Amino acid sequence: MATNERVFRMPFAGVYPMYLQKAARKGRSTDEVDAVIRWLTGYDAAQLQAHVDAKTDLQGFFAQAPAAEANAAKVTGVVCGVRVEAVEDPLMRQIRAMDKLVDELAKGKALEKILR
């Protein structure tokens, strides 16, 4: 559990640039990364930027999400050696789902297919 708590306290502003870099290396845009994150959380562009600026931790980022996507449960597969659908902690599952969506984007999957 200590590892989870450490991850939960990580600022979204620390993770977000890594998502952007990963996607950019594969020719994907910031707008596409933002679209994936906004789909998952319900944030609009201004709200997303506000969380980056405020350095909101991941726990707060997901807790304050205006509308968790109902289809987020359909995000399955392996990311960082972890099967997303097998993660029991709801917050960690949301974090892994976000990782998986950005991973799919970086692997060239069409945005329309990512946004189940």
Coordinates of N, CA and C in Angstrom, one line a residue:
M1 N 0.8 -1.2 0.0 CA 0.0 0.0 0.0 C 0.9 1.3 0.0
A2 N 2.0 1.2 0.6 CA 2.9 2.3 0.6 C 3.3 2.8 -0.8
T3 N 3.5 1.9 -1.7 CA 3.8 2.3 -3.1 C 2.6 3.0 -3.7
N4 N 1.4 2.5 -3.4 CA 0.2 3.2 -4.0 C 0.1 4.6 -3.4
E5 N 0.3 4.8 -2.1 CA 0.2 6.1 -1.5 C 1.2 7.0 -2.2
R6 N 2.4 6.5 -2.4 CA 3.4 7.4 -3.1 C 3.0 7.8 -4.5
V7 N 2.4 6.9 -5.2 CA 1.9 7.2 -6.5 C 0.8 8.2 -6.4
F8 N -0.1 8.0 -5.5 CA -1.3 8.9 -5.4 C -0.9 10.3 -5.1
R9 N 0.2 10.5 -4.4 CA 0.7 11.8 -4.0 C 1.6 12.5 -5.1
M10 N 1.9 11.7 -6.2 CA 2.6 12.3 -7.3 C 1.8 13.4 -7.9
P11 N 2.4 14.6 -8.2 CA 1.7 15.6 -8.9 C 1.3 15.3 -10.3
F12 N 0.1 15.6 -10.7 CA -0.3 15.4 -12.1 C 0.7 16.1 -13.1
A13 N 1.2 17.3 -12.6 CA 2.1 18.1 -13.4 C 3.4 17.4 -13.6
G14 N 3.7 16.4 -12.8 CA 5.0 15.6 -13.0 C 4.8 14.5 -14.0
V15 N 3.6 14.0 -14.1 CA 3.3 12.9 -15.0 C 2.9 13.4 -16.4
Y16 N 2.2 14.5 -16.4 CA 1.7 15.0 -17.7 C 2.8 15.3 -18.7
P17 N 3.9 15.9 -18.4 CA 5.0 16.1 -19.4 C 5.5 14.8 -19.9
M18 N 5.6 13.8 -19.1 CA 6.0 12.5 -19.6 C 5.1 11.9 -20.6
Y19 N 3.8 12.1 -20.4 CA 2.8 11.6 -21.4 C 3.0 12.4 -22.7
L20 N 3.2 13.7 -22.6 CA 3.4 14.5 -23.8 C 4.6 14.1 -24.6
Q21 N 5.7 13.8 -23.8 CA 7.0 13.4 -24.5 C 6.8 12.0 -25.1
K22 N 6.2 11.1 -24.5 CA 6.0 9.8 -25.0 C 5.2 9.8 -26.3
A23 N 4.1 10.6 -26.3 CA 3.3 10.8 -27.5 C 4.0 11.5 -28.6
A24 N 4.8 12.5 -28.3 CA 5.5 13.3 -29.3 C 6.5 12.5 -30.0
R25 N 7.2 11.6 -29.2 CA 8.2 10.7 -29.8 C 7.6 9.9 -30.9
K26 N 6.3 9.6 -30.9 CA 5.6 8.8 -31.8 C 4.8 9.6 -32.8
G27 N 5.0 10.9 -32.8 CA 4.3 11.8 -33.8 C 2.9 12.2 -33.4
R28 N 2.6 12.0 -32.1 CA 1.2 12.4 -31.7 C 1.3 13.8 -31.0
S29 N 0.2 14.5 -31.0 CA 0.1 15.9 -30.5 C -0.3 16.0 -29.1
T30 N 0.0 17.2 -28.5 CA -0.5 17.5 -27.2 C -2.0 17.5 -27.2
D31 N -2.7 18.0 -28.2 CA -4.1 18.0 -28.3 C -4.7 16.6 -28.2
E32 N -4.0 15.6 -28.8 CA -4.5 14.2 -28.7 C -4.3 13.6 -27.3
V33 N -3.2 13.9 -26.7 CA -3.0 13.5 -25.3 C -4.1 14.1 -24.4
D34 N -4.3 15.4 -24.6 CA -5.3 16.1 -23.8 C -6.7 15.5 -24.0
A35 N -7.0 15.2 -25.3 CA -8.3 14.6 -25.6 C -8.6 13.3 -24.9
V36 N -7.5 12.5 -24.8 CA -7.6 11.2 -24.1 C -7.9 11.5 -22.6
I37 N -7.1 12.4 -22.0 CA -7.2 12.6 -20.5 C -8.6 13.3 -20.3
R38 N -9.0 14.2 -21.1 CA -10.3 14.9 -20.9 C -11.4 13.9 -21.0
W39 N -11.3 12.9 -22.0 CA -12.3 11.9 -22.1 C -12.5 11.1 -20.8
L40 N -11.3 10.7 -20.3 CA -11.3 9.9 -19.1 C -11.9 10.6 -17.9
T41 N -11.6 11.9 -17.7 CA -11.9 12.6 -16.5 C -13.1 13.6 -16.6
G42 N -13.4 14.0 -17.8 CA -14.4 15.0 -17.9 C -14.0 16.5 -17.8
Y43 N -12.7 16.7 -17.6 CA -12.1 18.0 -17.5 C -12.2 18.7 -18.9
D44 N -12.3 20.0 -18.9 CA -12.2 20.8 -20.1 C -10.7 21.2 -20.2
A45 N -10.3 21.9 -21.3 CA -8.9 22.3 -21.5 C -8.4 23.2 -20.4
A46 N -9.3 24.2 -20.0 CA -8.9 25.1 -18.9 C -8.7 24.4 -17.6
Q47 N -9.6 23.5 -17.3 CA -9.5 22.8 -16.0 C -8.3 21.9 -15.9
L48 N -8.0 21.3 -17.1 CA -6.8 20.4 -17.1 C -5.5 21.2 -16.9
Q49 N -5.4 22.4 -17.6 CA -4.3 23.3 -17.4 C -4.2 23.8 -15.9
A50 N -5.4 24.0 -15.3 CA -5.4 24.5 -13.9 C -4.8 23.5 -13.0
H51 N -5.0 22.2 -13.2 CA -4.5 21.1 -12.4 C -3.0 21.0 -12.6
V52 N -2.5 21.2 -13.8 CA -1.1 21.2 -14.1 C -0.4 22.4 -13.4
D53 N -1.0 23.6 -13.5 CA -0.5 24.8 -12.8 C -0.5 24.6 -11.3
A54 N -1.5 24.0 -10.7 CA -1.7 23.9 -9.3 C -0.9 22.7 -8.7
K55 N -0.3 21.9 -9.6 CA 0.5 20.7 -9.2 C -0.4 19.8 -8.3
T56 N -1.6 19.6 -8.7 CA -2.6 18.7 -8.0 C -2.0 17.3 -8.0
D57 N -2.1 16.6 -6.9 CA -1.6 15.3 -6.9 C -2.6 14.4 -7.6
L58 N -2.2 13.2 -8.0 CA -3.1 12.3 -8.8 C -4.3 11.9 -8.0
Q59 N -4.3 11.8 -6.7 CA -5.5 11.5 -6.0 C -6.5 12.6 -6.1
G60 N -6.0 13.9 -5.9 CA -6.9 15.0 -6.0 C -7.4 15.2 -7.5
F61 N -6.5 14.9 -8.4 CA -6.8 15.1 -9.8 C -8.0 14.2 -10.2
F62 N -8.0 13.0 -9.8 CA -9.1 12.1 -10.1 C -10.3 12.3 -9.2
A63 N -10.1 12.7 -7.9 CA -11.2 13.0 -7.0 C -12.0 14.2 -7.4
Q64 N -11.4 15.2 -8.1 CA -12.0 16.4 -8.5 C -12.6 16.3 -9.9
A65 N -12.3 15.2 -10.6 CA -12.8 15.0 -12.0 C -14.3 15.3 -12.1
P66 N -14.7 16.1 -13.0 CA -16.1 16.4 -13.1 C -17.0 15.3 -13.5
A67 N -16.5 14.4 -14.4 CA -17.3 13.3 -14.9 C -16.5 12.2 -15.3
A68 N -16.3 11.2 -14.4 CA -15.5 10.0 -14.8 C -16.3 9.3 -16.0
E69 N -15.5 8.9 -17.0 CA -16.1 8.3 -18.1 C -16.7 6.9 -17.8
A70 N -17.9 6.7 -18.1 CA -18.6 5.4 -17.8 C -17.9 4.3 -18.6
N71 N -17.3 4.5 -19.8 CA -16.7 3.5 -20.5 C -15.2 3.2 -20.1
A72 N -14.8 3.9 -19.1 CA -13.4 3.7 -18.6 C -13.2 2.3 -18.2
A73 N -14.2 1.6 -17.7 CA -14.1 0.2 -17.3 C -13.8 -0.7 -18.5
K74 N -14.0 -0.2 -19.7 CA -13.6 -1.0 -20.9 C -12.1 -0.9 -21.3
V75 N -11.4 0.0 -20.5 CA -9.9 0.1 -20.8 C -9.3 -1.2 -20.2
T76 N -8.7 -2.0 -21.0 CA -8.1 -3.2 -20.6 C -6.8 -3.4 -21.3
G77 N -6.0 -4.3 -20.8 CA -4.7 -4.6 -21.4 C -3.6 -4.4 -20.4
V78 N -2.4 -4.5 -20.8 CA -1.2 -4.5 -20.0 C -0.5 -3.2 -20.2
V79 N -0.1 -2.5 -19.2 CA 0.7 -1.3 -19.2 C 1.7 -1.3 -18.1
C80 N 3.0 -1.1 -18.4 CA 4.0 -1.2 -17.3 C 4.0 -2.5 -16.6
G81 N 3.7 -3.6 -17.3 CA 3.7 -4.9 -16.8 C 2.5 -5.2 -15.9
V82 N 1.5 -4.4 -15.8 CA 0.3 -4.5 -15.0 C -0.9 -4.6 -15.9
R83 N -1.8 -5.6 -15.6 CA -3.0 -5.8 -16.3 C -4.0 -4.8 -15.7
V84 N -4.5 -3.8 -16.5 CA -5.3 -2.7 -16.0 C -6.6 -3.3 -15.3
E85 N -7.3 -4.2 -16.0 CA -8.5 -4.7 -15.4 C -8.4 -5.5 -14.1
A86 N -7.1 -5.9 -13.8 CA -6.9 -6.7 -12.6 C -6.6 -5.8 -11.4
V87 N -6.4 -4.5 -11.6 CA -6.0 -3.6 -10.5 C -7.3 -3.4 -9.6
E88 N -7.1 -3.7 -8.3 CA -8.3 -3.7 -7.4 C -8.5 -2.3 -6.9
D89 N -7.5 -1.5 -6.5 CA -7.8 -0.2 -6.0 C -8.4 0.7 -7.1
P90 N -9.5 1.3 -6.8 CA -10.2 2.1 -7.8 C -9.3 3.3 -8.4
L91 N -8.6 4.0 -7.5 CA -7.8 5.1 -7.9 C -6.6 4.6 -8.7
M92 N -6.0 3.6 -8.3 CA -4.8 3.0 -9.1 C -5.3 2.5 -10.4
R93 N -6.5 2.0 -10.5 CA -7.1 1.5 -11.8 C -7.3 2.7 -12.7
Q94 N -7.7 3.9 -12.2 CA -7.9 5.1 -13.0 C -6.6 5.6 -13.5
I95 N -5.6 5.5 -12.6 CA -4.2 6.0 -13.0 C -3.7 5.0 -14.1
R96 N -3.8 3.7 -13.9 CA -3.3 2.8 -14.9 C -4.1 2.9 -16.2
A97 N -5.4 3.2 -16.1 CA -6.2 3.4 -17.3 C -5.7 4.6 -18.1
M98 N -5.4 5.7 -17.4 CA -4.8 6.8 -18.1 C -3.5 6.5 -18.8
D99 N -2.7 5.7 -18.0 CA -1.4 5.3 -18.6 C -1.6 4.5 -19.9
K100 N -2.6 3.6 -19.8 CA -2.9 2.7 -21.0 C -3.4 3.5 -22.2
L101 N -4.3 4.5 -21.9 CA -4.8 5.3 -23.0 C -3.7 6.0 -23.7
V102 N -2.8 6.6 -22.9 CA -1.7 7.4 -23.5 C -0.8 6.4 -24.3
D103 N -0.6 5.2 -23.7 CA 0.3 4.2 -24.4 C -0.3 3.8 -25.7
E104 N -1.6 3.6 -25.8 CA -2.3 3.2 -27.0 C -2.1 4.3 -28.0
L105 N -2.3 5.6 -27.6 CA -2.1 6.7 -28.5 C -0.7 6.7 -29.0
A106 N 0.3 6.5 -28.2 CA 1.7 6.5 -28.6 C 2.0 5.4 -29.5
K107 N 1.3 4.3 -29.4 CA 1.5 3.1 -30.3 C 0.8 3.3 -31.7
G108 N 0.1 4.5 -31.9 CA -0.4 4.7 -33.2 C -1.9 4.4 -33.3
K109 N -2.5 4.0 -32.3 CA -4.0 3.6 -32.4 C -4.8 4.9 -32.6
A110 N -5.8 4.8 -33.5 CA -6.7 5.9 -33.8 C -7.4 6.4 -32.6
L111 N -7.5 7.7 -32.5 CA -8.1 8.4 -31.3 C -9.5 7.9 -31.2
E112 N -10.2 7.7 -32.3 CA -11.6 7.2 -32.2 C -11.7 5.8 -31.6
K113 N -10.7 5.0 -31.8 CA -10.8 3.6 -31.2 C -10.3 3.7 -29.7
I114 N -9.5 4.6 -29.4 CA -9.0 4.7 -28.0 C -10.2 5.2 -27.1
L115 N -10.9 6.2 -27.6 CA -12.1 6.7 -26.8 C -13.3 5.8 -27.0
R116 N -13.2 4.7 -26.5 CA -14.1 3.6 -26.6 C -15.5 4.1 -26.6

